[in-house]
């Protein structure tokens, strides 16, 4: 499979020598909506689940049939992670539409369930024209880098751009010094201990890894995980059954190598960790859709600055389960560890913990040479039923080396 190409340029695209704006007032031309969706499908989703299908009703109207993964994935039992992904998709549609001189109006249909919301998208021309959002160029190039990055501090100009990128209603909290990066890395390691020792997470990991792969259209290729060949071989052997995982963990310290390679070392070797914090607690699906849009703009801005990013979402997930009493596993020790993760996050974030919508790390470094790609647009079109395989459904983005 070839690496993803940059999006096609148009007359309104500055990259093609155009003005970056369109001034015609007609509705979308034939094929424009398909081109917009073909770019928008590169929006991030946990474990490359792509929790959306598109129903093209007309050249200016699309219904997004979204779904969450609460019935399949221990990381998404409340649907919050998938809702962030869908919010990122809607923002990506808006950015892609701007290249064609269009705005994208979205509205969630009242009465549609949170776990499978219907979202109407209308593509409207703008009298007087509209400038193409400069972030559109970076949509298919944005990816997860799980390997160590440079520890050089972020430039003030870069930090300022990232802080502005999330827009009104959100702000960035940084963790930059060695001590703060170490605290975040230890937090990731504690969270990783949970996900590597519960059968509920094993079922997710077993289904989402594509072995012997550099790219994957609907899963995560093993070469993108960030582990060395010996660790990957051990993981592959263990993933054959939960009994193998238990034996490896109990007698051979099976969690040590992956936690060192995927959590501790990358957590230290980066420029900074960050938290995206909402001004108000993100209660309800609409608030989480808005948070997903902020996450996507931050991530695309990171890519535009030549920086790499790795999400670190599972500590937030396990902390939320502990704080809200969500029964996520049959393993009592893991439930206690989730309480410890919540306590550590409280020390790091203080009173904004409940308003934190995303965690990650950033830094300069080479782009990932292996990554998840996407299903072709024709396989993402609504056919009257979800028609989703188990391997397609997992939650948003993560430091565990399996998400994003």
mmCIF file of C-alpha atoms in Angstrom:
data_model
loop_
_atom_site.group_PDB
_atom_site.id
_atom_site.type_symbol
_atom_site.label_atom_id
_atom_site.label_comp_id
_atom_site.label_asym_id
_atom_site.label_seq_id
_atom_site.Cartn_x
_atom_site.Cartn_y
_atom_site.Cartn_z
ATOM 1 C CA UNK A 1 0.000 0.000 0.000
ATOM 2 C CA UNK A 2 1.354 3.428 -0.854
ATOM 3 C CA UNK A 3 1.648 6.245 1.633
ATOM 4 C CA UNK A 4 -1.177 8.810 1.570
ATOM 5 C CA UNK A 5 -0.775 11.626 -0.899
ATOM 6 C CA UNK A 6 -1.469 15.282 -0.277
ATOM 7 C CA UNK A 7 -4.987 16.414 -1.101
ATOM 8 C CA UNK A 8 -5.753 17.483 -4.621
ATOM 9 C CA UNK A 9 -5.490 21.218 -5.146
ATOM 10 C CA UNK A 10 -8.096 23.454 -6.703
ATOM 11 C CA UNK A 11 -8.290 26.907 -8.234
ATOM 12 C CA UNK A 12 -9.117 28.297 -4.803
ATOM 13 C CA UNK A 13 -6.126 26.635 -3.202
ATOM 14 C CA UNK A 14 -3.079 28.838 -2.529
ATOM 15 C CA UNK A 15 -0.903 25.731 -2.987
ATOM 16 C CA UNK A 16 -2.072 25.625 -6.623
ATOM 17 C CA UNK A 17 -1.268 29.259 -7.206
ATOM 18 C CA UNK A 18 -4.828 30.435 -6.648
ATOM 19 C CA UNK A 19 -6.120 33.212 -4.431
ATOM 20 C CA UNK A 20 -7.288 30.987 -1.608
ATOM 21 C CA UNK A 21 -10.855 32.256 -2.064
ATOM 22 C CA UNK A 22 -13.835 31.574 -4.313
ATOM 23 C CA UNK A 23 -16.333 34.200 -5.297
ATOM 24 C CA UNK A 24 -18.996 32.197 -7.174
ATOM 25 C CA UNK A 25 -22.362 31.896 -5.421
ATOM 26 C CA UNK A 26 -23.631 28.670 -6.985
ATOM 27 C CA UNK A 27 -24.213 25.571 -4.897
ATOM 28 C CA UNK A 28 -21.632 22.790 -4.864
ATOM 29 C CA UNK A 29 -20.787 21.394 -8.289
ATOM 30 C CA UNK A 30 -21.191 17.717 -9.058
ATOM 31 C CA UNK A 31 -18.574 15.647 -7.281
ATOM 32 C CA UNK A 32 -17.552 18.332 -4.787
ATOM 33 C CA UNK A 33 -19.239 16.682 -1.819
ATOM 34 C CA UNK A 34 -17.419 13.430 -2.589
ATOM 35 C CA UNK A 35 -14.093 15.283 -2.745
ATOM 36 C CA UNK A 36 -14.789 16.931 0.597
ATOM 37 C CA UNK A 37 -15.648 13.619 2.246
ATOM 38 C CA UNK A 38 -12.651 11.935 0.648
ATOM 39 C CA UNK A 39 -10.430 14.370 2.541
ATOM 40 C CA UNK A 40 -12.534 14.411 5.721
ATOM 41 C CA UNK A 41 -12.266 10.634 6.127
ATOM 42 C CA UNK A 42 -8.666 11.230 7.315
ATOM 43 C CA UNK A 43 -9.988 12.571 10.633
ATOM 44 C CA UNK A 44 -8.477 10.760 13.638
ATOM 45 C CA UNK A 45 -10.293 7.963 15.442
ATOM 46 C CA UNK A 46 -9.265 5.552 18.180
ATOM 47 C CA UNK A 47 -7.644 2.384 16.881
ATOM 48 C CA UNK A 48 -8.596 3.576 13.378
ATOM 49 C CA UNK A 49 -12.239 2.680 14.098
ATOM 50 C CA UNK A 50 -13.660 5.388 11.762
ATOM 51 C CA UNK A 51 -16.998 5.506 13.651
ATOM 52 C CA UNK A 52 -19.012 7.154 10.907
ATOM 53 C CA UNK A 53 -20.786 6.425 7.654
ATOM 54 C CA UNK A 54 -21.875 9.004 5.074
ATOM 55 C CA UNK A 55 -25.275 9.279 3.430
ATOM 56 C CA UNK A 56 -25.029 11.704 0.506
ATOM 57 C CA UNK A 57 -28.532 13.131 0.085
ATOM 58 C CA UNK A 58 -27.701 15.857 -2.442
ATOM 59 C CA UNK A 59 -24.663 17.851 -3.630
ATOM 60 C CA UNK A 60 -25.144 20.132 -0.610
ATOM 61 C CA UNK A 61 -26.463 17.777 2.076
ATOM 62 C CA UNK A 62 -24.863 14.829 3.874
ATOM 63 C CA UNK A 63 -26.098 12.850 6.855
ATOM 64 C CA UNK A 64 -23.326 11.516 9.069
ATOM 65 C CA UNK A 65 -24.399 8.241 10.667
ATOM 66 C CA UNK A 66 -22.095 8.148 13.675
ATOM 67 C CA UNK A 67 -21.737 5.380 16.236
ATOM 68 C CA UNK A 68 -19.762 4.786 19.391
ATOM 69 C CA UNK A 69 -17.997 1.667 20.571
ATOM 70 C CA UNK A 70 -19.348 1.280 24.109
ATOM 71 C CA UNK A 71 -20.490 -2.297 23.469
ATOM 72 C CA UNK A 72 -17.087 -3.400 22.141
ATOM 73 C CA UNK A 73 -14.338 -1.365 23.736
ATOM 74 C CA UNK A 74 -13.299 -0.966 27.372
ATOM 75 C CA UNK A 75 -11.861 2.473 26.550
ATOM 76 C CA UNK A 76 -15.235 3.831 25.390
ATOM 77 C CA UNK A 77 -17.856 2.468 27.796
ATOM 78 C CA UNK A 78 -19.599 5.851 27.968
ATOM 79 C CA UNK A 79 -19.123 6.701 24.289
ATOM 80 C CA UNK A 80 -17.049 9.782 25.065
ATOM 81 C CA UNK A 81 -13.976 8.788 23.058
ATOM 82 C CA UNK A 82 -15.978 8.101 19.903
ATOM 83 C CA UNK A 83 -17.837 11.375 20.307
ATOM 84 C CA UNK A 84 -14.507 13.227 20.341
ATOM 85 C CA UNK A 85 -13.643 11.440 17.091
ATOM 86 C CA UNK A 86 -16.922 12.470 15.476
ATOM 87 C CA UNK A 87 -16.317 16.065 16.552
ATOM 88 C CA UNK A 88 -12.911 15.903 14.868
ATOM 89 C CA UNK A 89 -14.579 14.574 11.706
ATOM 90 C CA UNK A 90 -17.086 17.449 11.598
ATOM 91 C CA UNK A 91 -14.281 19.990 11.965
ATOM 92 C CA UNK A 92 -12.348 18.240 9.207
ATOM 93 C CA UNK A 93 -15.398 18.465 6.921
ATOM 94 C CA UNK A 94 -15.575 22.184 7.657
ATOM 95 C CA UNK A 95 -11.898 22.672 6.813
ATOM 96 C CA UNK A 96 -12.139 20.614 3.619
ATOM 97 C CA UNK A 97 -15.289 22.466 2.525
ATOM 98 C CA UNK A 98 -13.522 25.821 2.784
ATOM 99 C CA UNK A 99 -11.205 24.807 -0.076
ATOM 100 C CA UNK A 100 -14.288 24.784 -2.335
ATOM 101 C CA UNK A 101 -15.590 28.125 -1.096
ATOM 102 C CA UNK A 102 -18.207 26.484 1.133
ATOM 103 C CA UNK A 103 -19.145 26.558 4.776
ATOM 104 C CA UNK A 104 -20.307 23.414 6.544
ATOM 105 C CA UNK A 105 -23.301 23.820 8.862
ATOM 106 C CA UNK A 106 -23.898 20.889 11.184
ATOM 107 C CA UNK A 107 -26.817 19.946 13.398
ATOM 108 C CA UNK A 108 -27.362 16.819 15.450
ATOM 109 C CA UNK A 109 -30.864 15.490 14.992
ATOM 110 C CA UNK A 110 -32.912 15.714 18.199
ATOM 111 C CA UNK A 111 -34.019 12.324 19.370
ATOM 112 C CA UNK A 112 -31.218 10.365 17.749
ATOM 113 C CA UNK A 113 -29.493 8.311 20.458
ATOM 114 C CA UNK A 114 -26.113 9.365 21.794
ATOM 115 C CA UNK A 115 -24.602 6.017 20.838
ATOM 116 C CA UNK A 116 -25.674 6.381 17.196
ATOM 117 C CA UNK A 117 -26.351 10.075 16.514
ATOM 118 C CA UNK A 118 -27.466 11.393 13.141
ATOM 119 C CA UNK A 119 -25.789 14.651 12.139
ATOM 120 C CA UNK A 120 -26.927 16.749 9.191
ATOM 121 C CA UNK A 121 -24.222 18.609 7.277
ATOM 122 C CA UNK A 122 -25.192 21.343 4.801
ATOM 123 C CA UNK A 123 -22.604 22.778 2.419
ATOM 124 C CA UNK A 124 -23.364 26.423 1.681
ATOM 125 C CA UNK A 125 -21.654 28.952 -0.619
ATOM 126 C CA UNK A 126 -20.651 32.251 0.973
ATOM 127 C CA UNK A 127 -21.516 35.526 -0.764
ATOM 128 C CA UNK A 128 -18.274 37.375 -1.351
ATOM 129 C CA UNK A 129 -16.192 34.233 -1.148
ATOM 130 C CA UNK A 130 -14.367 32.401 1.622
ATOM 131 C CA UNK A 131 -10.680 31.768 2.169
ATOM 132 C CA UNK A 132 -9.462 28.198 2.205
ATOM 133 C CA UNK A 133 -8.488 27.159 5.720
ATOM 134 C CA UNK A 134 -4.689 26.702 5.576
ATOM 135 C CA UNK A 135 -4.934 23.600 7.754
ATOM 136 C CA UNK A 136 -6.508 21.639 4.892
ATOM 137 C CA UNK A 137 -3.105 20.767 3.444
ATOM 138 C CA UNK A 138 -2.190 18.853 6.592
ATOM 139 C CA UNK A 139 -5.315 16.707 6.956
ATOM 140 C CA UNK A 140 -3.984 13.497 5.306
ATOM 141 C CA UNK A 141 -0.466 14.057 6.678
ATOM 142 C CA UNK A 142 -1.463 14.221 10.359
ATOM 143 C CA UNK A 143 -0.529 10.984 12.123
ATOM 144 C CA UNK A 144 0.530 9.481 15.446
ATOM 145 C CA UNK A 145 4.218 9.228 16.325
ATOM 146 C CA UNK A 146 4.672 6.735 19.179
ATOM 147 C CA UNK A 147 8.468 6.732 19.143
ATOM 148 C CA UNK A 148 10.763 9.053 21.136
ATOM 149 C CA UNK A 149 11.003 12.687 20.029
ATOM 150 C CA UNK A 150 13.534 15.437 20.580
ATOM 151 C CA UNK A 151 13.528 17.036 24.029
ATOM 152 C CA UNK A 152 14.262 20.528 22.705
ATOM 153 C CA UNK A 153 11.771 22.989 24.209
ATOM 154 C CA UNK A 154 9.009 24.334 22.015
ATOM 155 C CA UNK A 155 9.606 27.781 20.547
ATOM 156 C CA UNK A 156 7.382 30.504 22.045
ATOM 157 C CA UNK A 157 5.869 31.233 18.625
ATOM 158 C CA UNK A 158 4.929 27.571 18.179
ATOM 159 C CA UNK A 159 3.383 27.406 21.645
ATOM 160 C CA UNK A 160 1.383 30.541 20.966
ATOM 161 C CA UNK A 161 0.007 29.132 17.714
ATOM 162 C CA UNK A 162 -0.943 25.894 19.413
ATOM 163 C CA UNK A 163 -2.664 27.736 22.239
ATOM 164 C CA UNK A 164 -4.693 29.797 19.776
ATOM 165 C CA UNK A 165 -5.566 26.802 17.623
ATOM 166 C CA UNK A 166 -8.118 25.315 20.030
ATOM 167 C CA UNK A 167 -10.337 28.382 19.751
ATOM 168 C CA UNK A 168 -12.684 29.997 22.260
ATOM 169 C CA UNK A 169 -13.837 27.807 25.112
ATOM 170 C CA UNK A 170 -10.613 25.823 25.463
ATOM 171 C CA UNK A 171 -7.075 26.361 26.721
ATOM 172 C CA UNK A 172 -3.796 24.437 26.919
ATOM 173 C CA UNK A 173 -1.996 23.388 30.099
ATOM 174 C CA UNK A 174 1.660 22.490 29.482
ATOM 175 C CA UNK A 175 3.962 20.043 31.295
ATOM 176 C CA UNK A 176 7.441 20.857 30.034
ATOM 177 C CA UNK A 177 10.326 20.389 32.461
ATOM 178 C CA UNK A 178 12.052 17.056 33.047
ATOM 179 C CA UNK A 179 10.272 16.623 36.386
ATOM 180 C CA UNK A 180 6.851 17.271 34.876
ATOM 181 C CA UNK A 181 7.532 14.999 31.898
ATOM 182 C CA UNK A 182 8.645 12.272 34.309
ATOM 183 C CA UNK A 183 5.405 12.600 36.284
ATOM 184 C CA UNK A 184 3.364 12.298 33.097
ATOM 185 C CA UNK A 185 5.450 9.329 31.946
ATOM 186 C CA UNK A 186 4.924 7.506 35.249
ATOM 187 C CA UNK A 187 1.221 8.240 34.964
ATOM 188 C CA UNK A 188 1.191 6.643 31.505
ATOM 189 C CA UNK A 189 3.037 3.612 32.873
ATOM 190 C CA UNK A 190 0.489 3.157 35.665
ATOM 191 C CA UNK A 191 -2.323 3.413 33.171
ATOM 192 C CA UNK A 192 -0.552 0.924 30.905
ATOM 193 C CA UNK A 193 -0.389 -1.573 33.770
ATOM 194 C CA UNK A 194 -4.191 -1.565 33.775
ATOM 195 C CA UNK A 195 -4.669 -2.040 30.041
ATOM 196 C CA UNK A 196 -2.063 -4.808 29.836
ATOM 197 C CA UNK A 197 -3.529 -6.857 32.692
ATOM 198 C CA UNK A 198 -7.290 -6.902 32.109
ATOM 199 C CA UNK A 199 -9.090 -9.291 29.747
ATOM 200 C CA UNK A 200 -11.418 -6.522 28.583
ATOM 201 C CA UNK A 201 -8.471 -4.607 27.073
ATOM 202 C CA UNK A 202 -6.889 -7.779 25.699
ATOM 203 C CA UNK A 203 -9.981 -8.333 23.545
ATOM 204 C CA UNK A 204 -9.570 -4.857 22.050
ATOM 205 C CA UNK A 205 -5.831 -5.155 21.418
ATOM 206 C CA UNK A 206 -6.207 -8.620 19.856
ATOM 207 C CA UNK A 207 -8.661 -7.273 17.288
ATOM 208 C CA UNK A 208 -7.048 -3.990 16.293
ATOM 209 C CA UNK A 209 -3.446 -4.929 15.497
ATOM 210 C CA UNK A 210 -2.627 -5.869 11.902
ATOM 211 C CA UNK A 211 0.547 -7.935 12.003
ATOM 212 C CA UNK A 212 3.376 -7.744 9.475
ATOM 213 C CA UNK A 213 1.985 -4.448 8.240
ATOM 214 C CA UNK A 214 3.295 -0.956 7.647
ATOM 215 C CA UNK A 215 -0.151 0.474 6.814
ATOM 216 C CA UNK A 216 -3.677 -0.621 7.651
ATOM 217 C CA UNK A 217 -6.985 0.698 6.318
ATOM 218 C CA UNK A 218 -9.089 -0.348 9.321
ATOM 219 C CA UNK A 219 -6.705 -1.306 12.132
ATOM 220 C CA UNK A 220 -3.307 -0.321 13.563
ATOM 221 C CA UNK A 221 -0.230 -1.818 11.855
ATOM 222 C CA UNK A 222 2.216 -3.504 14.204
ATOM 223 C CA UNK A 223 5.102 -1.486 12.749
ATOM 224 C CA UNK A 224 3.438 1.706 14.029
ATOM 225 C CA UNK A 225 3.280 0.583 17.665
ATOM 226 C CA UNK A 226 6.751 1.810 18.609
ATOM 227 C CA UNK A 227 8.050 -1.492 20.041
ATOM 228 C CA UNK A 228 11.264 -3.273 19.068
ATOM 229 C CA UNK A 229 11.146 -6.533 17.039
ATOM 230 C CA UNK A 230 11.652 -8.789 20.090
ATOM 231 C CA UNK A 231 8.838 -7.125 22.019
ATOM 232 C CA UNK A 232 6.573 -7.267 18.957
ATOM 233 C CA UNK A 233 7.262 -10.978 18.528
ATOM 234 C CA UNK A 234 6.483 -11.589 22.198
ATOM 235 C CA UNK A 235 3.292 -9.558 21.931
ATOM 236 C CA UNK A 236 2.195 -11.486 18.867
ATOM 237 C CA UNK A 237 2.752 -14.830 20.610
ATOM 238 C CA UNK A 238 0.860 -13.683 23.712
ATOM 239 C CA UNK A 239 -2.069 -12.251 21.757
ATOM 240 C CA UNK A 240 -3.039 -15.744 20.627
ATOM 241 C CA UNK A 241 -4.931 -16.240 23.918
ATOM 242 C CA UNK A 242 -5.685 -14.546 27.212
ATOM 243 C CA UNK A 243 -4.102 -17.506 29.042
ATOM 244 C CA UNK A 244 -0.799 -16.755 27.312
ATOM 245 C CA UNK A 245 -1.020 -13.107 28.377
ATOM 246 C CA UNK A 246 -1.653 -14.119 31.989
ATOM 247 C CA UNK A 247 1.307 -16.511 32.019
ATOM 248 C CA UNK A 248 3.608 -13.909 30.449
ATOM 249 C CA UNK A 249 2.522 -11.237 32.926
ATOM 250 C CA UNK A 250 2.677 -13.453 35.997
ATOM 251 C CA UNK A 251 5.948 -15.296 35.476
ATOM 252 C CA UNK A 252 7.982 -13.305 32.974
ATOM 253 C CA UNK A 253 7.243 -9.635 33.707
ATOM 254 C CA UNK A 254 5.315 -9.324 30.478
ATOM 255 C CA UNK A 255 4.247 -5.717 31.048
ATOM 256 C CA UNK A 256 7.746 -4.352 31.698
ATOM 257 C CA UNK A 257 9.159 -4.120 28.148
ATOM 258 C CA UNK A 258 6.059 -2.620 26.504
ATOM 259 C CA UNK A 259 5.583 -0.091 29.295
ATOM 260 C CA UNK A 260 9.200 0.996 29.084
ATOM 261 C CA UNK A 261 9.209 1.238 25.282
ATOM 262 C CA UNK A 262 5.699 2.623 24.737
ATOM 263 C CA UNK A 263 5.183 4.790 27.820
ATOM 264 C CA UNK A 264 8.189 5.683 29.975
ATOM 265 C CA UNK A 265 10.867 6.386 27.359
ATOM 266 C CA UNK A 266 8.596 8.283 24.921
ATOM 267 C CA UNK A 267 7.049 10.122 27.873
ATOM 268 C CA UNK A 268 10.465 11.465 28.843
ATOM 269 C CA UNK A 269 11.782 12.012 25.340
ATOM 270 C CA UNK A 270 9.544 14.772 24.026
ATOM 271 C CA UNK A 271 9.374 18.541 24.213
ATOM 272 C CA UNK A 272 6.263 18.684 26.374
ATOM 273 C CA UNK A 273 3.071 17.023 27.471
ATOM 274 C CA UNK A 274 -0.166 18.951 27.175
ATOM 275 C CA UNK A 275 -3.749 18.942 28.351
ATOM 276 C CA UNK A 276 -6.632 20.490 26.421
ATOM 277 C CA UNK A 277 -8.997 21.953 29.012
ATOM 278 C CA UNK A 278 -12.525 23.220 28.390
ATOM 279 C CA UNK A 279 -13.803 26.372 30.075
ATOM 280 C CA UNK A 280 -16.849 24.391 31.181
ATOM 281 C CA UNK A 281 -17.213 20.721 32.052
ATOM 282 C CA UNK A 282 -17.925 18.790 28.810
ATOM 283 C CA UNK A 283 -21.342 17.455 29.777
ATOM 284 C CA UNK A 284 -23.365 15.935 26.957
ATOM 285 C CA UNK A 285 -22.568 14.816 23.428
ATOM 286 C CA UNK A 286 -22.634 18.310 21.902
ATOM 287 C CA UNK A 287 -19.932 19.501 24.296
ATOM 288 C CA UNK A 288 -17.747 16.538 23.385
ATOM 289 C CA UNK A 289 -18.280 17.142 19.664
ATOM 290 C CA UNK A 290 -16.983 20.680 20.216
ATOM 291 C CA UNK A 291 -14.022 19.298 22.150
ATOM 292 C CA UNK A 292 -13.223 16.952 19.266
ATOM 293 C CA UNK A 293 -13.080 19.931 16.913
ATOM 294 C CA UNK A 294 -10.573 21.646 19.221
ATOM 295 C CA UNK A 295 -8.450 18.485 19.372
ATOM 296 C CA UNK A 296 -8.327 18.235 15.587
ATOM 297 C CA UNK A 297 -7.320 21.865 15.104
ATOM 298 C CA UNK A 298 -4.578 21.482 17.711
ATOM 299 C CA UNK A 299 -3.298 18.305 16.033
ATOM 300 C CA UNK A 300 -3.345 19.785 12.535
ATOM 301 C CA UNK A 301 -1.549 22.892 13.792
ATOM 302 C CA UNK A 302 1.067 20.643 15.394
ATOM 303 C CA UNK A 303 1.608 18.955 12.019
ATOM 304 C CA UNK A 304 1.806 22.311 10.223
ATOM 305 C CA UNK A 305 4.614 23.352 12.610
ATOM 306 C CA UNK A 306 6.675 20.282 11.701
ATOM 307 C CA UNK A 307 6.058 18.719 15.113
ATOM 308 C CA UNK A 308 4.869 15.215 15.998
ATOM 309 C CA UNK A 309 2.108 14.248 18.435
ATOM 310 C CA UNK A 310 1.050 11.194 20.391
ATOM 311 C CA UNK A 311 -2.293 11.112 22.212
ATOM 312 C CA UNK A 312 -2.323 9.874 25.816
ATOM 313 C CA UNK A 313 -6.006 9.337 26.413
ATOM 314 C CA UNK A 314 -6.271 6.217 28.598
ATOM 315 C CA UNK A 315 -5.276 7.918 31.877
ATOM 316 C CA UNK A 316 -8.290 10.211 31.412
ATOM 317 C CA UNK A 317 -10.496 7.207 30.645
ATOM 318 C CA UNK A 318 -9.484 5.183 33.693
ATOM 319 C CA UNK A 319 -9.584 8.241 35.956
ATOM 320 C CA UNK A 320 -13.137 9.002 34.796
ATOM 321 C CA UNK A 321 -14.178 5.406 35.454
ATOM 322 C CA UNK A 322 -12.748 5.601 38.976
ATOM 323 C CA UNK A 323 -14.303 8.991 39.747
ATOM 324 C CA UNK A 324 -17.728 7.992 38.397
ATOM 325 C CA UNK A 325 -17.798 4.413 39.656
ATOM 326 C CA UNK A 326 -17.986 2.873 36.185
ATOM 327 C CA UNK A 327 -17.448 -0.913 36.382
ATOM 328 C CA UNK A 328 -14.940 -1.475 33.570
ATOM 329 C CA UNK A 329 -13.237 -4.741 34.525
ATOM 330 C CA UNK A 330 -13.538 -7.898 36.610
ATOM 331 C CA UNK A 331 -9.975 -7.448 37.924
ATOM 332 C CA UNK A 332 -10.099 -5.851 41.382
ATOM 333 C CA UNK A 333 -6.449 -4.770 41.367
ATOM 334 C CA UNK A 334 -7.031 -2.852 38.122
ATOM 335 C CA UNK A 335 -9.964 -1.016 39.689
ATOM 336 C CA UNK A 336 -7.685 0.066 42.544
ATOM 337 C CA UNK A 337 -5.015 1.163 40.065
ATOM 338 C CA UNK A 338 -7.584 3.294 38.253
ATOM 339 C CA UNK A 339 -8.211 5.079 41.556
ATOM 340 C CA UNK A 340 -4.480 5.744 41.841
ATOM 341 C CA UNK A 341 -4.413 7.118 38.284
ATOM 342 C CA UNK A 342 -7.279 9.464 39.203
ATOM 343 C CA UNK A 343 -5.400 10.639 42.306
ATOM 344 C CA UNK A 344 -2.235 11.312 40.296
ATOM 345 C CA UNK A 345 -4.139 13.209 37.635
ATOM 346 C CA UNK A 346 -5.752 15.297 40.346
ATOM 347 C CA UNK A 347 -2.299 16.246 41.635
ATOM 348 C CA UNK A 348 -1.190 17.181 38.119
ATOM 349 C CA UNK A 349 -4.312 18.995 36.914
ATOM 350 C CA UNK A 350 -5.968 20.152 40.135
ATOM 351 C CA UNK A 351 -9.480 21.542 39.784
ATOM 352 C CA UNK A 352 -9.477 21.352 35.960
ATOM 353 C CA UNK A 353 -9.365 17.537 35.891
ATOM 354 C CA UNK A 354 -13.092 17.225 35.177
ATOM 355 C CA UNK A 355 -12.754 19.793 32.380
ATOM 356 C CA UNK A 356 -9.791 18.104 30.682
ATOM 357 C CA UNK A 357 -10.811 16.594 27.350
ATOM 358 C CA UNK A 358 -7.494 15.391 25.933
ATOM 359 C CA UNK A 359 -3.896 14.583 26.893
ATOM 360 C CA UNK A 360 -0.849 14.073 24.699
ATOM 361 C CA UNK A 361 2.811 14.756 24.098
ATOM 362 C CA UNK A 362 4.529 16.745 21.344
ATOM 363 C CA UNK A 363 7.997 17.383 20.037
ATOM 364 C CA UNK A 364 10.185 17.659 16.986
ATOM 365 C CA UNK A 365 11.134 14.474 15.200
ATOM 366 C CA UNK A 366 10.737 12.419 12.081
ATOM 367 C CA UNK A 367 7.223 11.614 10.927
ATOM 368 C CA UNK A 368 6.024 8.069 11.480
ATOM 369 C CA UNK A 369 7.062 5.675 8.718
ATOM 370 C CA UNK A 370 4.181 3.306 9.500
ATOM 371 C CA UNK A 371 0.618 4.405 10.196
ATOM 372 C CA UNK A 372 -3.066 3.690 9.960
ATOM 373 C CA UNK A 373 -4.591 4.842 6.694
ATOM 374 C CA UNK A 374 -8.340 4.830 5.950
ATOM 375 C CA UNK A 375 -11.107 2.866 4.336
ATOM 376 C CA UNK A 376 -11.907 4.145 0.827
ATOM 377 C CA UNK A 377 -14.880 6.472 0.607
ATOM 378 C CA UNK A 378 -17.087 3.879 -1.079
ATOM 379 C CA UNK A 379 -16.751 1.628 1.974
ATOM 380 C CA UNK A 380 -17.710 4.503 4.271
ATOM 381 C CA UNK A 381 -21.002 5.217 2.532
ATOM 382 C CA UNK A 382 -24.215 4.434 4.382
ATOM 383 C CA UNK A 383 -25.975 1.337 3.075
ATOM 384 C CA UNK A 384 -28.983 1.268 5.381
ATOM 385 C CA UNK A 385 -27.205 -0.521 8.195
ATOM 386 C CA UNK A 386 -23.977 -0.022 10.054
ATOM 387 C CA UNK A 387 -22.362 -3.189 8.640
ATOM 388 C CA UNK A 388 -19.438 -2.752 11.013
ATOM 389 C CA UNK A 389 -17.052 -5.554 11.931
ATOM 390 C CA UNK A 390 -15.756 -5.907 15.475
ATOM 391 C CA UNK A 391 -12.271 -5.015 14.280
ATOM 392 C CA UNK A 392 -13.644 -1.673 13.046
ATOM 393 C CA UNK A 393 -14.934 -0.525 16.425
ATOM 394 C CA UNK A 394 -12.619 0.788 19.084
ATOM 395 C CA UNK A 395 -12.176 4.118 20.905
ATOM 396 C CA UNK A 396 -10.113 7.398 20.361
ATOM 397 C CA UNK A 397 -6.448 7.746 20.243
ATOM 398 C CA UNK A 398 -3.866 6.864 22.775
ATOM 399 C CA UNK A 399 -0.585 6.669 24.578
ATOM 400 C CA UNK A 400 -0.945 2.941 24.999
ATOM 401 C CA UNK A 401 0.777 2.565 21.643
ATOM 402 C CA UNK A 402 -2.396 1.145 20.135
ATOM 403 C CA UNK A 403 -4.596 4.161 19.767
ATOM 404 C CA UNK A 404 -4.765 7.031 17.257
#
